[in-house]
Amino acid sequence: MNQFKLEPWPQDITDEDIITDLRNIAKSIGSEYLTVKQYEEFGRFDPATAKLRFGTWNKALTRAGLKISHRNSLPRAELFENLERVWMALGRQPRMHEMRKPMSLFSGDVYKKRFGSWRSALETFVKTVDSSPAEIDNYQETDIQRHRTPRNPSLRLKFKVMRRDNFKCKLCGASPALKPGLVLHIDHIKPWIIGGETVMNNLETLCEQCNIGKSDLPMEEE
């Protein structure tokens, strides 16, 4: 029996071959991460092949849907945007162990390594939100209905509105903190289509059910 087996030439290996193997190895070792060293030990192909094919090791992991355990160049803004999304989804301050897929793109350990501790990451995030250049907080109506703001609020503005409203629906009081899976929306008080601006004092937090039941037309007194 021939015990010697040639590895396939890199040009004979498809992208899908590499992606499938990355996923299989990560699953076999029970991890959402996969290091170069681990793949060298258990993988079918040379890690250099994955790097060459996708540009970098981290890009290969991303294509395979795996978490990136280390990124030196990860922008702070990207970390904070992710934290904002998780915070809004939970309707409360996230705990470190909750920072995992599918809710979070980055683990709590990533924040801990970057900021020294999970608490420090949260404090830095809140300070950044509070000190960020304020989008127009208030506005005065004029006879000329001319939009000065885009229809869709930014992620930062959504977070500020939800935090002001205690991450609860303004109509029914529902919150994902009390009902996991509940989806909150940001809605215009004065509809955008009739001149309402996308600013703090014209936005409110509504749950999905209340938002669906609300029309874009202003309510008329009977």
Tab-separated table of C-alpha atoms in Angstrom:
chain	number	residue	atom	x	y	z
A	1	MET	CA	0.000	0.000	0.000
A	2	ASN	CA	1.392	3.368	-1.010
A	3	GLN	CA	1.823	5.503	2.124
A	4	PHE	CA	2.996	8.550	0.210
A	5	LYS	CA	0.408	11.005	-1.047
A	6	LEU	CA	1.121	14.216	-2.927
A	7	GLU	CA	-0.701	17.344	-1.845
A	8	PRO	CA	-2.752	18.989	-4.604
A	9	TRP	CA	-1.209	21.866	-6.514
A	10	PRO	CA	-2.531	25.245	-5.265
A	11	GLN	CA	-4.012	25.934	-8.691
A	12	ASP	CA	-6.081	22.757	-8.402
A	13	ILE	CA	-7.636	23.916	-5.124
A	14	THR	CA	-10.845	25.925	-5.406
A	15	ASP	CA	-11.945	28.726	-3.103
A	16	GLU	CA	-14.773	26.518	-1.923
A	17	ASP	CA	-12.292	23.741	-1.038
A	18	ILE	CA	-10.452	26.106	1.292
A	19	ILE	CA	-13.597	27.637	2.786
A	20	THR	CA	-15.126	24.224	3.451
A	21	ASP	CA	-11.949	22.959	5.087
A	22	LEU	CA	-11.649	26.044	7.303
A	23	ARG	CA	-15.211	25.516	8.507
A	24	ASN	CA	-14.708	21.804	9.052
A	25	ILE	CA	-11.544	22.278	11.106
A	26	ALA	CA	-13.118	25.004	13.248
A	27	LYS	CA	-16.121	22.742	13.864
A	28	SER	CA	-13.937	19.741	14.695
A	29	ILE	CA	-12.029	21.650	17.388
A	30	GLY	CA	-15.217	23.280	18.685
A	31	SER	CA	-14.156	26.867	18.112
A	32	GLU	CA	-15.486	29.933	16.312
A	33	TYR	CA	-11.871	31.007	15.801
A	34	LEU	CA	-9.097	29.347	13.843
A	35	THR	CA	-5.449	30.315	14.091
A	36	VAL	CA	-2.765	29.707	11.493
A	37	LYS	CA	-1.052	27.334	13.914
A	38	GLN	CA	-4.230	25.283	14.388
A	39	TYR	CA	-4.778	25.070	10.656
A	40	GLU	CA	-1.177	24.031	10.075
A	41	GLU	CA	-1.792	21.126	12.441
A	42	PHE	CA	-5.235	19.980	11.316
A	43	GLY	CA	-5.980	21.523	7.902
A	44	ARG	CA	-5.782	19.851	4.514
A	45	PHE	CA	-3.940	22.715	2.865
A	46	ASP	CA	-1.033	25.013	3.603
A	47	PRO	CA	-2.201	28.233	5.357
A	48	ALA	CA	-0.091	30.128	2.824
A	49	THR	CA	-2.459	28.895	0.115
A	50	ALA	CA	-5.427	30.451	1.928
A	51	LYS	CA	-3.519	33.712	2.416
A	52	LEU	CA	-2.489	33.796	-1.236
A	53	ARG	CA	-5.993	33.021	-2.456
A	54	PHE	CA	-7.904	35.523	-0.281
A	55	GLY	CA	-5.244	38.149	0.383
A	56	THR	CA	-4.838	37.642	4.133
A	57	TRP	CA	-5.586	34.978	6.710
A	58	ASN	CA	-8.313	37.122	8.273
A	59	LYS	CA	-10.014	37.598	4.911
A	60	ALA	CA	-10.022	33.833	4.462
A	61	LEU	CA	-11.658	33.438	7.887
A	62	THR	CA	-14.248	36.068	7.011
A	63	ARG	CA	-15.139	34.261	3.772
A	64	ALA	CA	-15.617	31.101	5.810
A	65	GLY	CA	-17.879	32.900	8.276
A	66	LEU	CA	-15.468	32.470	11.172
A	67	LYS	CA	-14.591	34.998	13.853
A	68	ILE	CA	-11.368	36.932	13.662
A	69	SER	CA	-9.452	36.443	16.883
A	70	HIS	CA	-6.895	39.165	16.240
A	71	ARG	CA	-6.959	42.288	14.124
A	72	ASN	CA	-4.341	44.920	14.796
A	73	SER	CA	-5.985	47.408	12.474
A	74	LEU	CA	-9.559	47.051	13.732
A	75	PRO	CA	-10.904	50.639	13.831
A	76	ARG	CA	-12.347	51.856	17.122
A	77	ALA	CA	-15.386	53.155	15.227
A	78	GLU	CA	-16.111	49.639	13.965
A	79	LEU	CA	-15.940	48.236	17.490
A	80	PHE	CA	-18.278	50.932	18.775
A	81	GLU	CA	-20.770	50.514	15.919
A	82	ASN	CA	-20.953	46.833	16.760
A	83	LEU	CA	-21.442	47.635	20.452
A	84	GLU	CA	-24.235	50.080	19.580
A	85	ARG	CA	-26.070	47.414	17.598
A	86	VAL	CA	-25.800	44.857	20.396
A	87	TRP	CA	-26.886	47.397	23.026
A	88	MET	CA	-29.951	48.359	20.984
A	89	ALA	CA	-30.834	44.727	20.261
A	90	LEU	CA	-30.713	43.855	23.971
A	91	GLY	CA	-32.357	47.061	25.126
A	92	ARG	CA	-29.771	47.401	27.886
A	93	GLN	CA	-26.052	47.427	28.586
A	94	PRO	CA	-24.490	44.250	27.136
A	95	ARG	CA	-22.541	41.859	29.314
A	96	MET	CA	-19.172	40.633	28.152
A	97	HIS	CA	-20.313	37.025	27.684
A	98	GLU	CA	-23.152	38.200	25.422
A	99	MET	CA	-20.734	39.583	22.847
A	100	ARG	CA	-20.840	36.601	20.517
A	101	LYS	CA	-22.335	35.598	17.183
A	102	PRO	CA	-24.855	35.982	15.750
A	103	MET	CA	-25.586	39.121	17.780
A	104	SER	CA	-22.033	40.483	17.935
A	105	LEU	CA	-19.344	40.462	15.267
A	106	PHE	CA	-16.597	40.630	17.890
A	107	SER	CA	-16.160	38.794	21.171
A	108	GLY	CA	-15.921	40.481	24.549
A	109	ASP	CA	-12.266	39.469	24.654
A	110	VAL	CA	-11.573	41.703	21.652
A	111	TYR	CA	-12.865	44.702	23.611
A	112	LYS	CA	-11.021	43.631	26.744
A	113	LYS	CA	-7.709	43.389	24.900
A	114	ARG	CA	-8.241	46.710	23.137
A	115	PHE	CA	-9.333	48.780	26.155
A	116	GLY	CA	-7.770	46.900	29.062
A	117	SER	CA	-11.063	45.670	30.523
A	118	TRP	CA	-14.684	45.234	29.527
A	119	ARG	CA	-15.716	48.035	31.900
A	120	SER	CA	-13.173	50.379	30.365
A	121	ALA	CA	-14.521	49.562	26.896
A	122	LEU	CA	-18.059	50.472	27.999
A	123	GLU	CA	-16.941	53.695	29.681
A	124	THR	CA	-14.950	54.766	26.628
A	125	PHE	CA	-17.891	53.967	24.365
A	126	VAL	CA	-20.371	56.010	26.437
A	127	LYS	CA	-17.967	58.968	26.598
A	128	THR	CA	-17.546	58.801	22.835
A	129	VAL	CA	-21.308	58.785	22.263
A	130	ASP	CA	-21.868	61.695	24.641
A	131	SER	CA	-19.059	63.780	23.180
A	132	SER	CA	-19.707	63.004	19.526
A	133	PRO	CA	-20.697	65.958	17.324
A	134	ALA	CA	-24.411	66.295	17.840
A	135	GLU	CA	-26.585	65.881	14.828
A	136	ILE	CA	-29.297	68.505	14.834
A	137	ASP	CA	-31.103	67.941	18.135
A	138	ASN	CA	-33.905	70.432	17.627
A	139	TYR	CA	-35.480	72.367	14.841
A	140	GLN	CA	-38.101	75.021	14.328
A	141	GLU	CA	-40.782	74.572	11.706
A	142	THR	CA	-41.078	77.186	8.987
A	143	ASP	CA	-43.608	77.779	6.281
A	144	ILE	CA	-41.164	76.377	3.763
A	145	GLN	CA	-41.025	72.589	4.077
A	146	ARG	CA	-37.485	71.840	3.058
A	147	HIS	CA	-35.645	68.811	4.409
A	148	ARG	CA	-32.325	69.541	6.051
A	149	THR	CA	-31.760	65.960	7.144
A	150	PRO	CA	-31.868	62.534	5.447
A	151	ARG	CA	-34.877	60.322	6.029
A	152	ASN	CA	-33.003	57.496	7.763
A	153	PRO	CA	-31.265	58.292	11.074
A	154	SER	CA	-27.667	57.243	11.545
A	155	LEU	CA	-26.800	54.370	13.868
A	156	ARG	CA	-25.446	56.865	16.418
A	157	LEU	CA	-28.660	58.922	16.340
A	158	LYS	CA	-30.761	55.761	16.707
A	159	PHE	CA	-28.747	54.789	19.766
A	160	LYS	CA	-29.153	58.240	21.334
A	161	VAL	CA	-32.922	58.219	20.788
A	162	MET	CA	-33.312	54.711	22.206
A	163	ARG	CA	-31.155	55.567	25.211
A	164	ARG	CA	-33.250	58.690	25.850
A	165	ASP	CA	-36.392	56.512	25.695
A	166	ASN	CA	-34.804	53.888	27.996
A	167	PHE	CA	-34.865	51.332	25.179
A	168	LYS	CA	-38.648	51.030	25.513
A	169	CYS	CA	-41.527	51.512	23.100
A	170	LYS	CA	-43.048	54.940	23.740
A	171	LEU	CA	-46.560	53.618	23.065
A	172	CYS	CA	-46.752	50.284	24.876
A	173	GLY	CA	-43.610	50.259	27.032
A	174	ALA	CA	-42.279	46.997	25.601
A	175	SER	CA	-38.521	46.459	25.792
A	176	PRO	CA	-36.149	43.748	24.538
A	177	ALA	CA	-34.626	43.814	28.024
A	178	LEU	CA	-37.870	42.281	29.307
A	179	LYS	CA	-38.895	40.461	26.143
A	180	PRO	CA	-35.805	39.062	24.362
A	181	GLY	CA	-36.137	39.154	20.600
A	182	LEU	CA	-38.389	42.215	20.580
A	183	VAL	CA	-37.370	44.594	17.794
A	184	LEU	CA	-37.336	48.346	18.390
A	185	HIS	CA	-37.609	50.929	15.616
A	186	ILE	CA	-36.973	54.652	15.401
A	187	ASP	CA	-39.961	56.518	14.001
A	188	HIS	CA	-40.636	60.124	13.026
A	189	ILE	CA	-43.216	61.875	15.228
A	190	LYS	CA	-44.058	64.288	12.436
A	191	PRO	CA	-43.827	62.126	9.300
A	192	TRP	CA	-40.849	62.794	7.081
A	193	ILE	CA	-43.061	62.854	3.967
A	194	ILE	CA	-44.827	65.981	5.225
A	195	GLY	CA	-41.728	67.841	6.343
A	196	GLY	CA	-40.715	66.155	9.586
A	197	GLU	CA	-36.958	66.202	10.136
A	198	THR	CA	-34.717	63.373	11.286
A	199	VAL	CA	-33.713	64.999	14.570
A	200	MET	CA	-33.813	64.026	18.245
A	201	ASN	CA	-36.990	65.894	19.165
A	202	ASN	CA	-38.871	64.496	16.159
A	203	LEU	CA	-37.901	60.864	16.707
A	204	GLU	CA	-39.257	58.267	19.099
A	205	THR	CA	-38.726	54.610	19.901
A	206	LEU	CA	-41.477	52.175	18.918
A	207	CYS	CA	-41.688	48.409	18.989
A	208	GLU	CA	-42.213	46.647	15.685
A	209	GLN	CA	-45.910	46.003	16.311
A	210	CYS	CA	-46.700	49.595	17.276
A	211	ASN	CA	-44.645	50.947	14.403
A	212	ILE	CA	-46.503	48.798	11.880
A	213	GLY	CA	-49.825	50.012	13.267
A	214	LYS	CA	-48.826	53.642	12.944
A	215	SER	CA	-49.510	55.444	9.687
A	216	ASP	CA	-47.203	57.925	7.986
A	217	LEU	CA	-50.130	60.335	8.068
A	218	PRO	CA	-50.714	62.668	11.026
A	219	MET	CA	-53.517	61.648	13.365
A	220	GLU	CA	-56.654	63.747	13.097
A	221	GLU	CA	-58.901	64.593	15.991
A	222	GLU	CA	-62.374	63.140	15.710
